[in-house]
Amino acid sequence: MKYVALLSGGKDSCFNLLHCHKHGHEMIAAASLCPEQGKEELDSYMYQTVGQDAIEFVARALEVPLYRKVISGAALVQDSEYGGRDAKNRGGTDGDETEDLYALLADVKSRHPDVQGVSVGAILSNYQRVRVEHVCQRLSLTPLCYLWQRDQAELLSEMIDAGMEAILIKVAGIGLTTKHLGKSLSEMQPTLTKLNTLYGSHICGEGGEYETLTLDCPLFKHRVNLLETETVVHSDSGFATVAFLRIRSAELSAKPEHPIEVTVPALLDDPYNDVAEQVRNAIAEDEHSETSNQARHIPSHSPVNYHTTRHRAKRVGNWVAIGNIHRDIDNAPAVSLEAEVRECFDTLQRCLHEHSLSLSQLTNINIFISDMKDFAAINAVYATYFGVSPPARACVAVDMVHALRVTLDCVAYAEQKSSDRQALHVQGLSYWAPANIGPYSQTIIADERVFVSGQIGLIPSSLTLPSPRDLAMEIPLSSQHADRVIAAVASNAGGGWTGHAQTILYWLAHESHMPHVKMAAKSLDRDNKAPSLFVVVKELPKGALVEKQVLYHTGRGAVVDEDGDSSLESRPPSYDSGTASVSHTDRPSSEVWYEVSYFPHTAASGTIICGRGQNGAAALQRLRTVASLEDKLAHMISVRLFYNTTARDVFGPDGPAVTHIPCRSISTRDQNNWDYALCILTA
């Protein structure tokens, strides 16, 4: 795509251009924000303003037009989010410095209507990323952020190896002084590595330790030569010197052309690559791996009576779940797909309103559709209901009946303040994990629960599936994406936790892939005792072969000591699993299997119950006598009921919010072909 480069002149913004070039994108312009005349540096939360007196030379070295705008706004909105969570208020804030970027890129787009992307050199700053992505979303531009979440030591080495010549033009971190100004990255690498070891300083300066100016880069057509500089000292304390180079004069000089080479990180980290090889070998050895999908289909007249299994809401504390949301089909005329989606959301909003909640407080939505061909149309309507930080989401196609095309399953949290609900919604193309260029976040955290959106095996830098189709790649990719999302959100949320999976759900498109997915899961799932389910459905987004959806918990909970004082502590989960026999008067006893993950110091738990036969009510009654399940079943809020024969609502009108999900096959880690499974969330 054609793109505009957000240019600070520093190493990151210039190095990202090499990766844009590597992926075939064409730079047609550069854009930069600068302080007003007479000010050399601003204390901006968003922009690097030091070195702006040389930015014209950098743009000329690239031989692209440069568009500039003076920063007139201030950091009025300093929250982790920018824009409103509800659809009506998702715009920007007048007077905020983010709106200067909007005006600048809007101007570029008006002059270059064919521009589609924006190169962004962000590595770690969520504050910057959130605001740039907000602007890009409003202008229908795709952020190109290939440095995002990269290991900084590796990144610095790659910059040097690629022939990037950048010098320090500002120092503001411990161990850095005026003597380091003007030094190149290669000269500074040992010092920066040492400071990282001693003090935890960011090797690439992501903590504001230093800033750089790029003098040469493989994409430059000319080299920038500094003819005269002046050292300006802001402060010189015993802790850290703050100083910068003022560029008095500079010039461009000719340079020979060289091949543009840049290191692209491996698609899979080593542990995930090992699993890919294991799966690939297993498939090669399995003479039946190429057989067609022989999964069972739901009969045309489903045992589930959608006329009586209407939506139901359940509240426990601050948590509210609403299940089985679909259009009313009792004597209702046929409607358009858009009208059906809107009817679902009307129902959802009414239910939320009854609990004094709104769509902006949803933490997770599962969407079940009858045909994946309708996904784009459904998504277009869906997007109109959300602003920034939309809920996490999974979407799969199931064998829906009775002319229904959409069913929703939702969980919401009544936060007391906005920070009680945190989101990670990355929308830029990178090597990290797939961008969510749409109305759902990678993850939402509320009350220590971490809802992770369903992850399919996309290649993050292109948002395409491996070609040719490759189950051995899709399985580890989906797990790597989920793990990277958890790692990023743990860091973004202040750290202090690693997370523990409470339920793991693998959605599959073909039953023949079940053995390979289950084999890989044993190696990929760090919490391999967590309740896990493997279900085959009609189809997955983009024709993916597998999708992984995980519910995590931070492990943190309130603990009261002997003096009655409460503190937040992290503890590992407890696990239990087993069987229970259910007796019948007219046929042999049937077996029920259960798996549960829970914390002794919090009510949050995840439970999976699987069974065979029709007597689900008797099975639940029997399981209520199991010690590790007794309180869990008493505090159910949400139940996803997976079935492939018959499903009955066994909970009654005062039970949890139940959503019926027809499947073609249901398995746990060690057993296959269950008739039904309950995935239970408690609060």
XYZ file of C-alpha atoms in Angstrom:
683
model
C 0.000 0.000 0.000
C 1.027 3.638 -0.357
C 1.850 5.212 2.970
C 2.974 8.370 4.715
C 5.910 8.198 7.119
C 5.439 9.758 10.545
C 8.913 11.188 10.806
C 10.657 12.336 13.964
C 14.096 11.938 12.424
C 14.979 9.370 15.088
C 16.194 5.809 14.629
C 12.814 4.159 15.244
C 10.777 6.123 12.731
C 13.476 5.611 10.071
C 14.119 1.929 10.804
C 10.410 1.150 10.518
C 10.593 2.458 6.950
C 12.937 -0.399 6.059
C 10.340 -2.909 7.202
C 7.608 -1.101 5.285
C 9.811 -1.386 2.200
C 10.461 -5.064 2.951
C 6.720 -5.745 2.839
C 6.246 -3.956 -0.464
C 4.694 -0.723 0.801
C 5.453 2.504 -1.061
C 6.342 5.699 0.796
C 4.850 8.740 -0.949
C 5.187 11.428 1.738
C 6.501 12.208 5.200
C 4.763 14.094 7.993
C 6.107 15.656 11.147
C 4.861 17.781 14.034
C 7.097 20.479 15.457
C 7.162 23.127 18.207
C 6.295 26.698 17.362
C 9.114 28.893 16.118
C 11.486 29.853 18.876
C 10.936 26.683 20.890
C 13.416 23.890 20.381
C 11.762 21.309 22.555
C 8.369 20.637 24.097
C 7.554 18.371 27.007
C 5.230 16.371 24.779
C 3.735 13.023 25.754
C 3.367 12.127 22.081
C 6.105 13.551 19.915
C 9.892 13.776 19.714
C 10.511 17.452 19.189
C 14.276 17.681 19.724
C 16.158 17.548 16.414
C 13.333 19.162 14.465
C 15.796 21.657 13.053
C 17.234 18.779 10.979
C 14.001 17.085 9.936
C 13.967 18.847 6.559
C 17.301 17.208 5.744
C 15.984 13.757 6.643
C 12.964 14.184 4.341
C 15.178 15.471 1.543
C 17.481 12.486 2.043
C 14.421 10.260 1.496
C 13.336 12.349 -1.499
C 9.697 12.584 -0.434
C 7.592 15.674 0.239
C 7.454 16.671 3.905
C 4.276 18.012 5.503
C 4.667 19.777 8.832
C 2.360 21.233 11.434
C 3.009 23.183 14.597
C 1.928 21.469 17.815
C -0.743 23.723 19.289
C -2.493 21.281 21.626
C -1.502 19.877 24.983
C -1.802 16.479 26.656
C -5.313 17.109 27.935
C -6.316 13.430 27.954
C -3.628 11.463 29.763
C -5.630 8.278 30.354
C -4.705 4.925 28.861
C -7.610 5.374 26.432
C -8.323 8.176 23.988
C -11.876 8.769 22.788
C -15.161 7.520 24.211
C -16.109 3.886 24.671
C -19.618 4.450 23.349
C -20.196 4.882 19.647
C -21.559 8.428 19.930
C -18.497 9.804 21.717
C -15.619 7.950 20.112
C -14.132 11.056 18.507
C -11.185 13.123 19.710
C -10.820 15.902 22.272
C -10.506 19.480 21.052
C -7.272 21.049 22.221
C -5.467 17.765 22.810
C -2.132 17.356 21.029
C -3.498 14.197 19.387
C -5.770 16.399 17.286
C -2.707 18.092 15.801
C -1.746 14.712 14.359
C -5.281 14.251 13.041
C -5.139 17.608 11.274
C -1.701 16.857 9.839
C -2.634 13.432 8.442
C -5.981 14.722 7.185
C -4.046 17.343 5.226
C -1.717 14.689 3.811
C -4.666 12.533 2.809
C -6.363 15.451 1.084
C -3.223 16.006 -0.983
C -2.588 12.291 -1.548
C -6.010 10.594 -1.747
C -4.374 7.249 -2.558
C -2.506 7.035 0.748
C -3.648 4.013 2.777
C -1.128 3.535 5.569
C 0.974 5.341 8.150
C 4.460 4.239 9.202
C 4.842 4.468 12.990
C 8.060 3.742 14.898
C 6.435 2.910 18.250
C 8.122 0.067 20.153
C 6.633 0.043 23.632
C 4.580 3.178 24.265
C 0.900 2.304 24.568
C 0.136 5.972 25.147
C 1.521 6.880 21.737
C 0.176 3.813 19.950
C -3.395 4.262 21.217
C -3.537 7.850 19.973
C -1.928 7.227 16.594
C -4.300 4.309 15.990
C -7.273 6.435 17.036
C -6.331 9.026 14.428
C -5.718 6.372 11.778
C -9.077 4.731 12.444
C -10.900 8.022 11.975
C -9.068 8.614 8.677
C -9.388 4.991 7.452
C -5.600 4.553 7.460
C -3.711 1.408 8.460
C -0.878 1.852 11.003
C 2.331 0.060 9.982
C 4.116 -0.657 13.273
C 6.726 -3.328 12.613
C 8.812 -2.469 15.683
C 5.918 -2.918 18.126
C 6.761 -5.140 21.123
C 10.110 -6.191 19.646
C 12.960 -7.138 21.977
C 14.950 -3.930 22.303
C 18.412 -5.531 22.428
C 17.670 -7.472 19.235
C 16.198 -4.375 17.635
C 19.252 -2.213 18.323
C 21.556 -4.875 16.884
C 19.364 -5.163 13.791
C 19.466 -1.385 13.285
C 23.247 -1.400 13.395
C 23.530 -4.451 11.130
C 21.162 -2.860 8.599
C 23.491 0.133 8.199
C 21.472 2.640 10.207
C 23.682 5.535 11.235
C 21.955 7.451 14.013
C 23.491 9.556 16.761
C 22.315 10.546 20.220
C 21.004 14.102 20.185
C 19.415 14.076 23.644
C 20.292 12.362 26.915
C 17.988 12.208 29.943
C 18.709 8.888 31.632
C 20.912 7.643 34.422
C 24.466 6.966 33.272
C 24.205 9.192 30.190
C 25.964 12.562 30.018
C 26.902 15.222 27.491
C 29.912 13.147 26.419
C 27.492 10.681 24.826
C 25.866 13.303 22.593
C 26.847 12.803 18.972
C 27.842 9.171 19.526
C 26.509 6.595 17.051
C 24.358 3.587 17.902
C 27.275 1.202 17.346
C 29.475 3.275 19.638
C 26.763 3.423 22.299
C 25.587 -0.195 22.161
C 27.945 -1.484 24.918
C 27.033 1.424 27.200
C 23.299 1.053 26.615
C 23.496 -2.688 27.269
C 25.435 -2.089 30.498
C 22.913 0.513 31.714
C 20.114 -1.934 31.015
C 21.850 -4.572 33.137
C 22.644 -2.151 35.990
C 19.498 -0.055 36.154
C 16.927 -1.608 33.854
C 17.244 1.290 31.404
C 15.564 0.741 28.052
C 18.171 -0.161 25.450
C 16.215 1.626 22.707
C 15.385 4.605 24.942
C 11.702 3.753 25.335
C 11.760 5.244 28.828
C 12.935 8.613 27.488
C 16.577 7.868 28.356
C 17.794 9.277 25.038
C 16.692 10.398 21.593
C 18.421 10.135 18.241
C 18.813 11.706 14.824
C 19.297 9.504 11.756
C 22.112 10.628 9.487
C 22.018 7.690 7.108
C 19.719 4.797 6.367
C 19.613 2.297 3.473
C 16.471 4.057 2.181
C 18.171 7.476 2.152
C 19.163 8.704 -1.295
C 21.626 11.107 0.357
C 23.538 11.225 3.618
C 22.961 13.953 6.229
C 26.156 15.640 7.407
C 26.115 17.846 10.502
C 28.384 20.831 10.018
C 27.849 22.685 13.283
C 26.194 21.689 16.542
C 25.869 23.168 20.016
C 25.376 21.339 23.296
C 22.501 22.684 25.396
C 22.256 21.539 29.026
C 18.804 21.664 30.635
C 19.840 20.231 33.980
C 22.858 18.471 35.385
C 21.876 16.653 38.559
C 23.683 13.865 40.297
C 21.008 11.470 39.089
C 20.826 12.202 35.359
C 21.928 14.895 32.970
C 19.333 16.348 30.601
C 20.988 17.834 27.533
C 20.565 17.963 23.755
C 22.366 18.919 20.577
C 21.206 22.012 18.761
C 21.784 21.576 15.024
C 23.281 24.829 13.730
C 23.869 23.751 10.146
C 23.837 20.619 8.019
C 24.079 19.468 4.424
C 23.349 16.489 2.223
C 26.019 14.539 0.401
C 25.803 11.949 -2.333
C 26.046 8.275 -1.394
C 26.351 5.092 -3.457
C 23.341 2.820 -3.777
C 23.386 -0.345 -1.696
C 20.956 -3.266 -1.477
C 18.313 -2.723 1.189
C 18.529 -5.612 3.604
C 16.735 -5.883 6.915
C 16.302 -8.764 9.325
C 12.733 -9.990 9.684
C 12.051 -11.870 12.939
C 11.071 -15.517 12.709
C 7.341 -16.085 12.413
C 7.399 -18.500 15.359
C 9.501 -18.352 18.504
C 11.509 -21.529 19.165
C 9.041 -23.374 21.443
C 6.181 -22.805 19.014
C 8.346 -23.736 16.035
C 9.177 -27.028 17.763
C 5.460 -27.764 18.061
C 4.962 -26.932 14.383
C 7.571 -29.527 13.486
C 5.962 -32.105 15.772
C 2.563 -31.568 14.174
C 4.016 -31.593 10.676
C 5.750 -34.917 11.360
C 2.603 -36.391 12.887
C 0.547 -35.373 9.865
C 3.110 -36.914 7.525
C 2.925 -40.175 9.460
C -0.848 -40.213 9.620
C -2.165 -41.798 6.458
C -5.656 -40.619 7.360
C -4.754 -36.962 7.850
C -6.060 -35.961 4.431
C -9.449 -37.630 4.764
C -12.501 -35.462 4.411
C -14.379 -34.099 7.367
C -16.740 -36.808 8.589
C -18.162 -34.802 11.450
C -21.802 -35.161 12.322
C -24.172 -32.453 11.157
C -27.033 -31.071 13.172
C -30.338 -32.351 11.758
C -32.527 -29.894 9.925
C -35.011 -29.847 12.804
C -32.920 -29.161 15.876
C -33.909 -30.615 19.255
C -33.363 -27.153 20.702
C -36.631 -25.235 20.767
C -35.646 -21.665 19.956
C -39.211 -20.577 20.607
C -38.786 -21.266 24.340
C -35.023 -20.966 24.850
C -35.026 -17.194 24.767
C -32.355 -14.916 26.100
C -31.691 -14.841 29.813
C -29.693 -12.438 31.976
C -27.996 -13.280 35.243
C -26.271 -10.961 37.709
C -23.829 -11.938 40.439
C -22.182 -8.984 42.158
C -20.810 -6.639 39.517
C -20.909 -9.278 36.786
C -23.817 -9.590 34.354
C -24.147 -12.288 31.702
C -26.734 -12.399 28.929
C -27.060 -15.549 26.861
C -28.882 -16.851 23.818
C -29.610 -13.453 22.278
C -31.216 -13.849 18.877
C -34.133 -12.387 16.993
C -37.667 -13.252 17.974
C -38.870 -15.801 15.423
C -42.342 -16.436 16.868
C -44.607 -15.499 13.958
C -42.047 -12.877 12.929
C -41.668 -11.999 9.252
C -38.379 -12.462 7.461
C -36.009 -9.505 7.858
C -32.732 -8.383 6.325
C -29.438 -9.483 7.855
C -28.780 -5.938 9.078
C -32.188 -5.796 10.755
C -31.561 -9.140 12.445
C -28.243 -7.938 13.891
C -29.847 -4.721 15.106
C -32.698 -6.675 16.712
C -30.092 -8.675 18.638
C -28.414 -5.487 19.838
C -31.737 -3.921 20.780
C -32.395 -6.931 22.994
C -28.886 -6.773 24.428
C -29.176 -3.068 25.228
C -32.536 -3.560 26.948
C -31.113 -6.319 29.126
C -28.077 -4.232 30.025
C -30.253 -1.234 30.803
C -32.232 -3.315 33.299
C -28.978 -3.634 35.244
C -28.000 0.031 34.735
C -25.288 -0.989 32.266
C -24.406 -0.057 28.693
C -22.612 -1.649 25.752
C -19.388 0.097 26.777
C -19.236 -2.124 29.879
C -19.211 -5.399 27.978
C -16.041 -7.417 28.482
C -16.641 -10.240 26.020
C -19.030 -11.142 23.205
C -19.262 -14.471 21.421
C -20.974 -14.261 18.030
C -22.428 -17.372 16.446
C -23.487 -16.995 12.833
C -25.042 -19.368 10.335
C -22.759 -18.572 7.395
C -19.263 -17.073 7.453
C -20.054 -15.379 4.143
C -22.202 -12.990 6.171
C -19.307 -12.053 8.477
C -18.351 -8.786 6.756
C -21.952 -7.536 6.653
C -22.546 -8.495 10.290
C -19.266 -6.877 11.337
C -20.182 -3.620 9.592
C -23.366 -3.328 11.663
C -21.627 -4.548 14.825
C -19.000 -1.793 14.509
C -21.607 0.961 14.765
C -22.323 0.076 18.406
C -18.851 0.570 19.894
C -16.262 3.275 20.428
C -12.729 2.763 21.749
C -11.751 -0.310 23.792
C -14.580 -2.533 22.504
C -15.120 -5.922 24.177
C -13.038 -8.991 23.392
C -14.717 -11.274 20.883
C -14.836 -14.642 19.176
C -16.907 -15.388 16.092
C -17.592 -18.810 14.572
C -20.142 -20.256 12.188
C -22.371 -23.011 13.554
C -25.173 -25.167 12.163
C -27.900 -22.729 13.112
C -31.519 -23.585 12.486
C -34.976 -22.025 12.146
C -33.734 -19.275 9.826
C -31.613 -17.706 12.563
C -28.415 -16.124 11.294
C -26.982 -14.502 14.450
C -26.840 -15.385 18.149
C -24.935 -13.431 20.816
C -23.492 -14.492 24.157
C -22.249 -11.618 26.342
C -20.581 -10.818 29.661
C -20.431 -7.327 31.196
C -18.819 -5.817 34.268
C -20.213 -2.886 36.267
C -16.987 -1.031 36.933
C -16.950 1.721 39.523
C -14.414 3.780 37.574
C -13.083 3.555 34.020
C -9.732 2.106 35.121
C -11.541 -0.948 36.539
C -11.879 -2.145 32.956
C -8.681 -2.117 30.894
C -8.298 -2.960 27.233
C -5.553 -3.895 24.828
C -6.682 -2.988 21.325
C -3.749 -2.997 18.903
C -4.722 -2.041 15.351
C -1.357 -1.746 13.587
C 0.354 -4.292 11.356
C 3.418 -5.704 13.102
C 5.344 -8.921 13.735
C 3.837 -9.196 17.218
C 0.291 -10.570 16.884
C -2.616 -9.958 14.511
C -3.988 -6.430 14.491
C -7.627 -6.091 15.415
C -8.556 -3.611 12.721
C -12.148 -3.627 13.782
C -14.594 -3.414 16.653
C -12.986 -5.768 19.166
C -10.000 -5.666 21.505
C -7.339 -8.337 21.823
C -8.197 -8.522 25.506
C -10.241 -6.920 28.273
C -9.302 -7.053 31.972
C -11.953 -6.555 34.651
C -11.951 -7.708 38.266
C -8.687 -9.624 37.616
C -10.292 -11.661 34.820
C -8.650 -11.473 31.409
C -10.870 -12.146 28.371
C -8.755 -12.903 25.302
C -10.326 -12.658 21.849
C -10.319 -15.788 19.720
C -6.968 -16.101 17.934
C -6.553 -17.731 14.532
C -3.220 -18.518 12.879
C -2.787 -15.294 10.938
C 0.626 -14.006 9.889
C 0.675 -10.695 11.821
C 2.600 -8.643 9.267
C 0.073 -9.328 6.494
C -3.083 -10.538 8.310
C -3.195 -13.537 5.993
C -3.271 -17.243 6.785
C -0.253 -19.387 5.826
C -0.351 -20.361 2.166
C -0.614 -23.136 1.221
C -2.893 -24.091 4.097
C -0.845 -25.460 6.958
C -2.412 -26.822 10.149
C 1.074 -27.290 11.614
C 1.608 -23.528 11.403
C -1.894 -22.378 12.350
C -1.967 -24.246 15.671
C 1.228 -22.766 17.185
C 0.518 -19.355 15.661
C -2.864 -19.137 17.383
C -1.258 -20.079 20.710
C 1.673 -17.715 20.257
C -0.746 -14.879 19.534
C -2.720 -15.580 22.713
C 0.448 -15.822 24.823
C 1.881 -12.589 23.413
C -1.382 -10.791 24.084
C -1.311 -11.936 27.701
C 2.337 -10.904 28.095
C 1.649 -7.466 26.631
C -1.436 -6.773 28.713
C 0.324 -7.938 31.884
C 3.024 -5.359 31.213
C 0.508 -2.713 30.174
C -1.539 -3.231 33.346
C 1.401 -2.490 35.607
C 2.897 -5.981 35.824
C 3.020 -8.052 38.946
C 1.204 -11.027 37.429
C 1.756 -13.671 34.784
C -1.790 -14.975 34.439
C -3.341 -18.413 34.688
C -5.738 -19.926 32.172
C -9.137 -20.688 33.689
C -10.712 -22.128 30.556
C -9.157 -22.929 27.169
C -11.342 -23.465 24.135
C -10.092 -24.692 20.779
C -12.530 -24.221 17.883
C -11.804 -26.544 14.939
C -13.107 -26.584 11.379
C -12.459 -30.303 10.738
C -12.842 -33.285 13.045
C -9.919 -35.044 11.344
C -7.623 -32.359 12.823
C -8.642 -33.136 16.391
C -5.727 -35.493 17.245
C -3.119 -33.028 16.017
C -4.635 -30.044 17.818
C -4.872 -32.000 21.063
C -1.294 -33.216 20.707
C -0.062 -29.659 20.162
C -2.115 -28.333 23.057
C -0.236 -30.582 25.485
C 2.980 -28.765 24.588
C 1.569 -25.289 24.001
C -0.686 -24.771 27.004
C 1.396 -23.632 29.955
C -1.573 -24.279 32.223
C -2.136 -27.798 30.917
C -4.381 -28.639 33.868
C -6.773 -25.815 33.023
C -10.276 -26.920 31.940
C -10.031 -27.377 28.186
C -12.476 -28.127 25.422
C -12.050 -28.950 21.733
C -15.134 -28.401 19.566
C -15.701 -28.774 15.830
C -18.031 -26.241 14.237
C -19.207 -25.366 10.759
C -16.575 -22.763 9.838
C -14.053 -20.299 11.303
C -13.188 -16.739 10.221
C -11.184 -16.420 6.999
C -11.429 -20.186 6.535
C -9.011 -20.807 9.418
C -8.459 -24.366 10.585
C -8.260 -23.631 14.310
C -9.112 -20.771 16.678
C -7.970 -20.532 20.295
C -10.002 -18.655 22.893
C -8.757 -18.315 26.449
C -10.091 -16.896 29.698
C -7.273 -15.965 32.069
C -7.111 -14.745 35.631
C -4.295 -12.624 37.038
C -4.172 -14.764 40.178
C -4.617 -11.690 42.309
C -7.242 -11.492 45.021
C -7.979 -9.865 48.361
C -6.527 -11.702 51.343
C -7.417 -10.759 54.913
C -4.697 -11.263 57.525
C -5.055 -12.067 61.225
C -5.544 -8.399 62.081
C -8.398 -8.052 59.620
C -6.359 -6.016 57.118
C -6.948 -6.748 53.449
C -4.220 -6.810 50.798
C -4.014 -7.834 47.153
C -1.967 -11.004 46.741
C -1.096 -13.276 43.834
C -1.599 -16.984 44.286
C -1.579 -19.962 41.910
C -4.840 -21.691 40.993
C -6.073 -25.020 42.248
C -7.323 -27.668 39.839
C -9.645 -30.614 40.169
C -11.111 -33.105 37.746
C -12.931 -36.391 37.887
C -15.960 -38.437 36.967
C -19.381 -38.863 38.444
C -21.813 -41.647 37.681
C -25.427 -40.761 36.953
C -28.006 -43.512 37.508
C -31.055 -44.054 35.305
C -34.045 -46.300 35.909
C -34.518 -47.310 32.294
C -30.942 -47.624 30.994
C -27.351 -48.119 32.167
C -25.641 -45.403 34.215
C -23.888 -42.674 32.233
C -20.592 -40.948 32.940
C -20.058 -37.257 33.494
C -16.588 -35.662 33.432
C -15.693 -32.383 35.102
C -12.667 -30.064 35.178
C -12.403 -26.975 37.374
C -9.855 -24.211 37.953
C -10.311 -21.958 40.968
C -8.545 -19.741 43.476
C -9.059 -20.148 47.219
C -8.924 -16.354 47.718
C -11.393 -15.288 45.014
C -14.797 -16.436 43.747
C -13.648 -16.540 40.118
C -13.499 -20.009 38.615
C -13.781 -21.799 35.302
C -15.495 -25.175 34.969
C -16.119 -27.601 32.131
C -18.612 -30.450 32.497
C -19.064 -33.053 29.764
C -21.544 -35.872 29.499
C -23.294 -38.430 27.374
C -26.996 -39.164 27.349
C -30.056 -37.033 27.956
C -30.287 -36.569 31.713
C -28.344 -33.331 32.121
C -30.393 -32.269 35.143
C -29.511 -35.469 37.018
C -25.855 -34.990 36.087
C -25.787 -31.490 37.521
C -27.533 -32.607 40.686
C -24.964 -35.362 41.168
C -22.064 -32.961 40.608
C -23.341 -30.534 43.222
C -22.156 -33.041 45.814
C -18.535 -32.796 44.600
C -16.672 -30.604 47.115
C -14.668 -28.599 44.562
C -17.813 -27.927 42.493
C -20.442 -27.236 45.133
C -19.887 -23.493 45.520
C -18.964 -23.083 41.836
C -22.305 -24.429 40.634
C -24.059 -22.252 43.197
C -22.502 -19.086 41.714
C -22.823 -19.711 37.976
C -23.281 -16.581 35.901
C -22.716 -17.744 32.332
C -22.934 -21.143 30.646
C -22.085 -22.034 27.087
C -23.875 -25.305 26.312
C -22.149 -27.162 23.458
C -24.109 -30.079 22.015
C -24.278 -32.359 18.999
C -27.374 -34.458 19.745
C -29.903 -32.913 22.096
C -29.704 -29.926 24.402
C -32.124 -29.076 27.158
C -32.213 -26.086 29.446
C -31.630 -27.808 32.781
C -31.172 -24.676 34.879
C -34.648 -23.177 35.132
C -35.731 -19.538 34.902
C -33.514 -18.409 37.795
C -30.409 -20.146 36.479
C -27.368 -18.692 34.726
C -27.361 -17.104 31.290
C -27.204 -20.098 28.946
C -26.269 -20.004 25.258
C -26.875 -23.111 23.133
C -24.084 -23.843 20.645
C -24.579 -26.672 18.130
C -21.293 -28.473 17.388
C -20.190 -31.314 15.140
C -17.873 -32.902 17.668
C -16.898 -32.277 21.326
C -13.741 -33.504 23.051
C -11.674 -32.926 26.158
C -7.916 -33.511 26.376
C -8.256 -37.246 27.026
C -11.713 -38.213 25.777
C -13.640 -37.749 22.536
C -17.226 -37.680 21.322
C -19.078 -36.176 24.230
C -22.759 -35.516 23.617
C -22.690 -32.182 25.407
C -20.372 -29.896 27.349
C -20.972 -26.990 29.699
C -18.393 -24.209 29.875
C -19.237 -22.395 33.119
C -18.164 -18.978 34.358
C -18.712 -18.122 38.020
C -18.514 -14.878 39.933
